[in-house]
Amino acid sequence: MSLDWQSAWQALTHHPLFGIGITLGAYQLAMAAYERTRWVFLQPVLVSMLTVIGILLVCGLSFTEYKRSVDALTLLLGPATVALAVPLFLNLRRIRQLFWPIVITLMLAGTLATALGVGLAWLFGAEPLMLKSMAPKSVTSPIAMLVADQIGGIAALAAVFVMITGVIGAIVGPSLLRLCRVHHPAAQGLALGITAHAVGTARALQESDECGAFAALAMSLMGVITAVLLPLAYALLL
């Protein structure tokens, strides 16, 4: 009987849909907990990530096996990213009105977001390899991993820094902006999109459509600028 139960458990945990099930289930539970409590530390991405990690450890599943089972969800990242164009289109007139403030904010804040992170790590004695991996922390994982690899960093480590940056930005960003008396939806969205990329954009969409639109715009442009200018900057400095 014990052997039958063990076989059934193994069949369940190694089923191709197991990874999708625990991922969607963990995120839905995390969303429900956040919506019910509105506690900032119950940020859905953070809670669902920790939940999935715990389940994988308990079930004895490797990351490689989990990654293979959630390939279908990975394919949906493309359409989900493209769908961010909807709030952009709905707020296109507002974006045109604020074109130059957006450009200036993006150039200054984007540069500071990168320079301050690398500078603080350097002051604390981080190795050059760590600095190169941390530099693209404020853009989405695919771009950050590519840029880190181009400038001599570790792509996997860059993805970790991206996740940490996004989660922290989504948790403390809105409260910090309100503390600094930044209430304009466009300003809030730009700040979250520039510093906390996709996770910050998801958090901005919870604030308002306008806030989410500017966050999506900032995230997209920040990714493009980082992919082009960061490798060029490292090449010039070295």
CSV table of C-alpha atoms in Angstrom, one decimal:
chain,number,residue,atom,x,y,z
A,1,MET,CA,0.0,0.0,0.0
A,2,SER,CA,2.9,2.3,0.9
A,3,LEU,CA,4.5,1.5,-2.4
A,4,ASP,CA,1.3,2.3,-4.3
A,5,TRP,CA,1.0,5.7,-2.5
A,6,GLN,CA,4.7,6.5,-3.2
A,7,SER,CA,4.2,5.6,-6.9
A,8,ALA,CA,1.1,7.8,-7.1
A,9,TRP,CA,3.0,10.7,-5.4
A,10,GLN,CA,5.9,10.3,-7.9
A,11,ALA,CA,3.5,10.2,-10.8
A,12,LEU,CA,1.8,13.4,-9.6
A,13,THR,CA,4.9,15.4,-8.9
A,14,HIS,CA,6.6,14.4,-12.1
A,15,HIS,CA,3.5,15.0,-14.3
A,16,PRO,CA,4.2,17.6,-17.1
A,17,LEU,CA,1.4,19.8,-15.7
A,18,PHE,CA,2.5,19.8,-12.1
A,19,GLY,CA,4.8,22.8,-12.5
A,20,ILE,CA,2.0,24.8,-14.2
A,21,GLY,CA,-0.4,23.9,-11.5
A,22,ILE,CA,1.7,24.9,-8.5
A,23,THR,CA,2.8,28.1,-10.2
A,24,LEU,CA,-0.7,29.3,-11.0
A,25,GLY,CA,-2.0,28.0,-7.7
A,26,ALA,CA,0.7,29.8,-5.7
A,27,TYR,CA,0.2,33.1,-7.6
A,28,GLN,CA,-3.6,33.0,-7.1
A,29,LEU,CA,-3.3,32.3,-3.4
A,30,ALA,CA,-0.7,35.1,-3.1
A,31,MET,CA,-3.0,37.5,-4.9
A,32,ALA,CA,-5.9,36.6,-2.7
A,33,ALA,CA,-3.8,37.1,0.4
A,34,TYR,CA,-2.5,40.5,-0.8
A,35,GLU,CA,-6.0,41.7,-1.9
A,36,ARG,CA,-7.4,40.6,1.5
A,37,THR,CA,-4.7,42.2,3.7
A,38,ARG,CA,-3.0,44.8,1.4
A,39,TRP,CA,0.1,44.1,3.4
A,40,VAL,CA,3.1,45.2,1.4
A,41,PHE,CA,5.3,42.2,2.4
A,42,LEU,CA,2.7,39.9,0.9
A,43,GLN,CA,3.7,41.1,-2.6
A,44,PRO,CA,2.3,38.4,-4.9
A,45,VAL,CA,5.5,37.8,-6.9
A,46,LEU,CA,7.6,37.4,-3.8
A,47,VAL,CA,5.1,35.1,-1.9
A,48,SER,CA,4.4,32.9,-5.0
A,49,MET,CA,8.1,32.6,-5.7
A,50,LEU,CA,8.9,31.5,-2.1
A,51,THR,CA,5.9,29.1,-2.2
A,52,VAL,CA,7.0,27.4,-5.4
A,53,ILE,CA,10.6,27.1,-4.1
A,54,GLY,CA,9.3,25.5,-1.0
A,55,ILE,CA,7.1,23.0,-2.9
A,56,LEU,CA,10.0,22.1,-5.2
A,57,LEU,CA,12.2,21.4,-2.2
A,58,VAL,CA,9.6,19.3,-0.4
A,59,CYS,CA,8.9,17.3,-3.6
A,60,GLY,CA,12.5,16.9,-4.4
A,61,LEU,CA,12.2,18.4,-7.9
A,62,SER,CA,15.1,20.0,-9.7
A,63,PHE,CA,14.8,23.4,-11.3
A,64,THR,CA,15.6,21.9,-14.7
A,65,GLU,CA,12.5,19.6,-14.4
A,66,TYR,CA,10.3,22.5,-13.1
A,67,LYS,CA,11.5,24.7,-15.9
A,68,ARG,CA,10.7,22.1,-18.5
A,69,SER,CA,7.2,21.7,-17.1
A,70,VAL,CA,6.4,25.4,-17.3
A,71,ASP,CA,7.5,25.9,-20.8
A,72,ALA,CA,3.9,26.7,-21.8
A,73,LEU,CA,3.8,29.5,-19.3
A,74,THR,CA,7.1,30.9,-20.6
A,75,LEU,CA,5.7,31.0,-24.1
A,76,LEU,CA,2.9,33.3,-22.8
A,77,LEU,CA,5.4,35.9,-21.6
A,78,GLY,CA,5.6,37.3,-25.1
A,79,PRO,CA,1.9,37.9,-25.6
A,80,ALA,CA,1.6,39.2,-22.0
A,81,THR,CA,4.4,41.7,-22.7
A,82,VAL,CA,2.8,42.8,-25.9
A,83,ALA,CA,-0.5,43.3,-24.1
A,84,LEU,CA,1.1,46.1,-22.2
A,85,ALA,CA,0.6,48.1,-25.4
A,86,VAL,CA,-3.1,48.4,-24.6
A,87,PRO,CA,-2.8,50.9,-21.7
A,88,LEU,CA,-0.1,52.6,-23.7
A,89,PHE,CA,-2.5,53.1,-26.6
A,90,LEU,CA,-5.3,54.2,-24.3
A,91,ASN,CA,-3.0,56.9,-22.8
A,92,LEU,CA,-1.2,57.8,-26.0
A,93,ARG,CA,-2.5,61.4,-26.0
A,94,ARG,CA,-1.2,61.9,-22.4
A,95,ILE,CA,2.2,60.4,-23.3
A,96,ARG,CA,2.5,62.8,-26.3
A,97,GLN,CA,1.8,65.8,-24.0
A,98,LEU,CA,4.6,64.7,-21.6
A,99,PHE,CA,7.1,63.6,-24.3
A,100,TRP,CA,10.1,65.7,-23.3
A,101,PRO,CA,9.6,65.3,-19.5
A,102,ILE,CA,9.5,61.5,-20.1
A,103,VAL,CA,12.7,61.6,-22.2
A,104,ILE,CA,14.6,63.7,-19.6
A,105,THR,CA,13.4,61.7,-16.7
A,106,LEU,CA,14.3,58.4,-18.4
A,107,MET,CA,17.8,59.5,-19.3
A,108,LEU,CA,18.6,61.0,-15.8
A,109,ALA,CA,16.8,58.4,-13.7
A,110,GLY,CA,17.9,55.5,-15.8
A,111,THR,CA,21.5,56.5,-15.6
A,112,LEU,CA,21.2,57.1,-11.8
A,113,ALA,CA,19.5,53.7,-11.2
A,114,THR,CA,22.4,51.9,-12.9
A,115,ALA,CA,25.2,54.1,-11.5
A,116,LEU,CA,24.0,54.1,-7.9
A,117,GLY,CA,23.5,50.4,-7.8
A,118,VAL,CA,26.9,49.6,-9.2
A,119,GLY,CA,28.5,52.4,-7.1
A,120,LEU,CA,27.1,51.2,-3.8
A,121,ALA,CA,28.2,47.6,-4.6
A,122,TRP,CA,31.7,48.9,-5.4
A,123,LEU,CA,31.8,50.8,-2.1
A,124,PHE,CA,30.9,47.6,-0.2
A,125,GLY,CA,33.8,45.8,-1.9
A,126,ALA,CA,31.9,43.8,-4.6
A,127,GLU,CA,34.1,42.0,-7.2
A,128,PRO,CA,34.1,43.2,-10.8
A,129,LEU,CA,32.2,40.1,-11.9
A,130,MET,CA,29.5,40.9,-9.4
A,131,LEU,CA,29.4,44.6,-10.5
A,132,LYS,CA,29.0,43.5,-14.2
A,133,SER,CA,26.2,41.1,-13.2
A,134,MET,CA,24.4,43.8,-11.2
A,135,ALA,CA,24.6,46.7,-13.7
A,136,PRO,CA,21.5,45.7,-15.7
A,137,LYS,CA,19.4,45.0,-12.6
A,138,SER,CA,16.7,47.6,-13.5
A,139,VAL,CA,15.5,45.9,-16.8
A,140,THR,CA,13.6,42.8,-17.5
A,141,SER,CA,15.3,39.4,-17.1
A,142,PRO,CA,15.8,38.5,-20.8
A,143,ILE,CA,17.5,41.9,-21.6
A,144,ALA,CA,19.5,41.9,-18.3
A,145,MET,CA,20.8,38.4,-18.9
A,146,LEU,CA,21.9,39.3,-22.4
A,147,VAL,CA,23.6,42.5,-21.4
A,148,ALA,CA,25.3,40.9,-18.4
A,149,ASP,CA,26.7,38.3,-20.7
A,150,GLN,CA,27.9,40.9,-23.2
A,151,ILE,CA,29.8,42.9,-20.6
A,152,GLY,CA,31.4,39.9,-18.9
A,153,GLY,CA,29.0,39.2,-16.1
A,154,ILE,CA,27.0,36.1,-15.1
A,155,ALA,CA,23.6,35.9,-16.8
A,156,ALA,CA,22.0,33.7,-14.1
A,157,LEU,CA,23.2,36.1,-11.4
A,158,ALA,CA,21.9,39.1,-13.3
A,159,ALA,CA,18.4,37.4,-13.3
A,160,VAL,CA,18.6,37.1,-9.5
A,161,PHE,CA,19.4,40.8,-9.1
A,162,VAL,CA,16.6,41.7,-11.5
A,163,MET,CA,14.1,39.7,-9.4
A,164,ILE,CA,15.3,41.2,-6.1
A,165,THR,CA,15.2,44.7,-7.6
A,166,GLY,CA,11.7,44.2,-8.9
A,167,VAL,CA,10.2,42.8,-5.7
A,168,ILE,CA,11.8,45.4,-3.5
A,169,GLY,CA,10.7,48.2,-5.8
A,170,ALA,CA,7.1,46.9,-5.9
A,171,ILE,CA,7.0,46.6,-2.1
A,172,VAL,CA,8.5,49.9,-1.0
A,173,GLY,CA,8.1,52.0,-4.2
A,174,PRO,CA,4.5,53.2,-3.9
A,175,SER,CA,4.9,54.0,-0.2
A,176,LEU,CA,8.2,55.8,-0.8
A,177,LEU,CA,6.6,57.8,-3.6
A,178,ARG,CA,3.7,58.8,-1.4
A,179,LEU,CA,6.2,59.7,1.4
A,180,CYS,CA,8.0,62.0,-1.0
A,181,ARG,CA,4.6,63.5,-2.0
A,182,VAL,CA,4.7,62.2,-5.6
A,183,HIS,CA,1.1,61.7,-6.4
A,184,HIS,CA,1.0,62.2,-10.2
A,185,PRO,CA,0.1,58.9,-11.9
A,186,ALA,CA,2.6,59.6,-14.7
A,187,ALA,CA,5.5,60.3,-12.3
A,188,GLN,CA,4.6,57.2,-10.2
A,189,GLY,CA,4.5,55.0,-13.3
A,190,LEU,CA,7.8,56.3,-14.6
A,191,ALA,CA,9.5,55.7,-11.3
A,192,LEU,CA,8.2,52.2,-10.9
A,193,GLY,CA,8.9,51.2,-14.5
A,194,ILE,CA,12.4,52.6,-14.5
A,195,THR,CA,13.5,51.1,-11.2
A,196,ALA,CA,11.4,47.9,-10.9
A,197,HIS,CA,10.8,46.9,-14.5
A,198,ALA,CA,8.0,44.3,-15.0
A,199,VAL,CA,7.2,43.7,-11.4
A,200,GLY,CA,6.9,47.5,-10.8
A,201,THR,CA,4.7,47.8,-13.9
A,202,ALA,CA,2.4,45.1,-12.5
A,203,ARG,CA,2.2,47.1,-9.3
A,204,ALA,CA,1.6,50.3,-11.2
A,205,LEU,CA,-1.3,48.8,-13.0
A,206,GLN,CA,-2.9,48.2,-9.6
A,207,GLU,CA,-2.7,51.9,-8.9
A,208,SER,CA,-4.4,53.1,-12.2
A,209,ASP,CA,-4.4,52.6,-15.9
A,210,GLU,CA,-2.5,55.8,-16.5
A,211,CYS,CA,0.1,54.8,-13.9
A,212,GLY,CA,0.4,51.4,-15.5
A,213,ALA,CA,0.8,52.9,-19.0
A,214,PHE,CA,3.7,55.1,-18.0
A,215,ALA,CA,5.3,52.3,-16.2
A,216,ALA,CA,5.1,50.1,-19.2
A,217,LEU,CA,6.5,52.8,-21.4
A,218,ALA,CA,9.4,53.4,-18.9
A,219,MET,CA,10.1,49.7,-18.6
A,220,SER,CA,10.3,49.3,-22.4
A,221,LEU,CA,12.5,52.3,-23.1
A,222,MET,CA,14.7,51.5,-20.2
A,223,GLY,CA,15.3,48.1,-21.6
A,224,VAL,CA,16.2,49.4,-25.0
A,225,ILE,CA,18.5,52.1,-23.7
A,226,THR,CA,20.3,49.7,-21.3
A,227,ALA,CA,20.7,47.1,-24.1
A,228,VAL,CA,22.4,49.7,-26.3
A,229,LEU,CA,24.2,52.0,-24.0
A,230,LEU,CA,25.4,49.8,-21.2
A,231,PRO,CA,27.7,47.6,-23.3
A,232,LEU,CA,28.9,50.7,-25.1
A,233,ALA,CA,29.7,52.4,-21.8
A,234,TYR,CA,31.7,49.4,-20.5
A,235,ALA,CA,33.6,49.2,-23.8
A,236,LEU,CA,34.6,52.9,-23.6
A,237,LEU,CA,35.5,52.7,-19.9
A,238,LEU,CA,37.7,49.6,-20.5
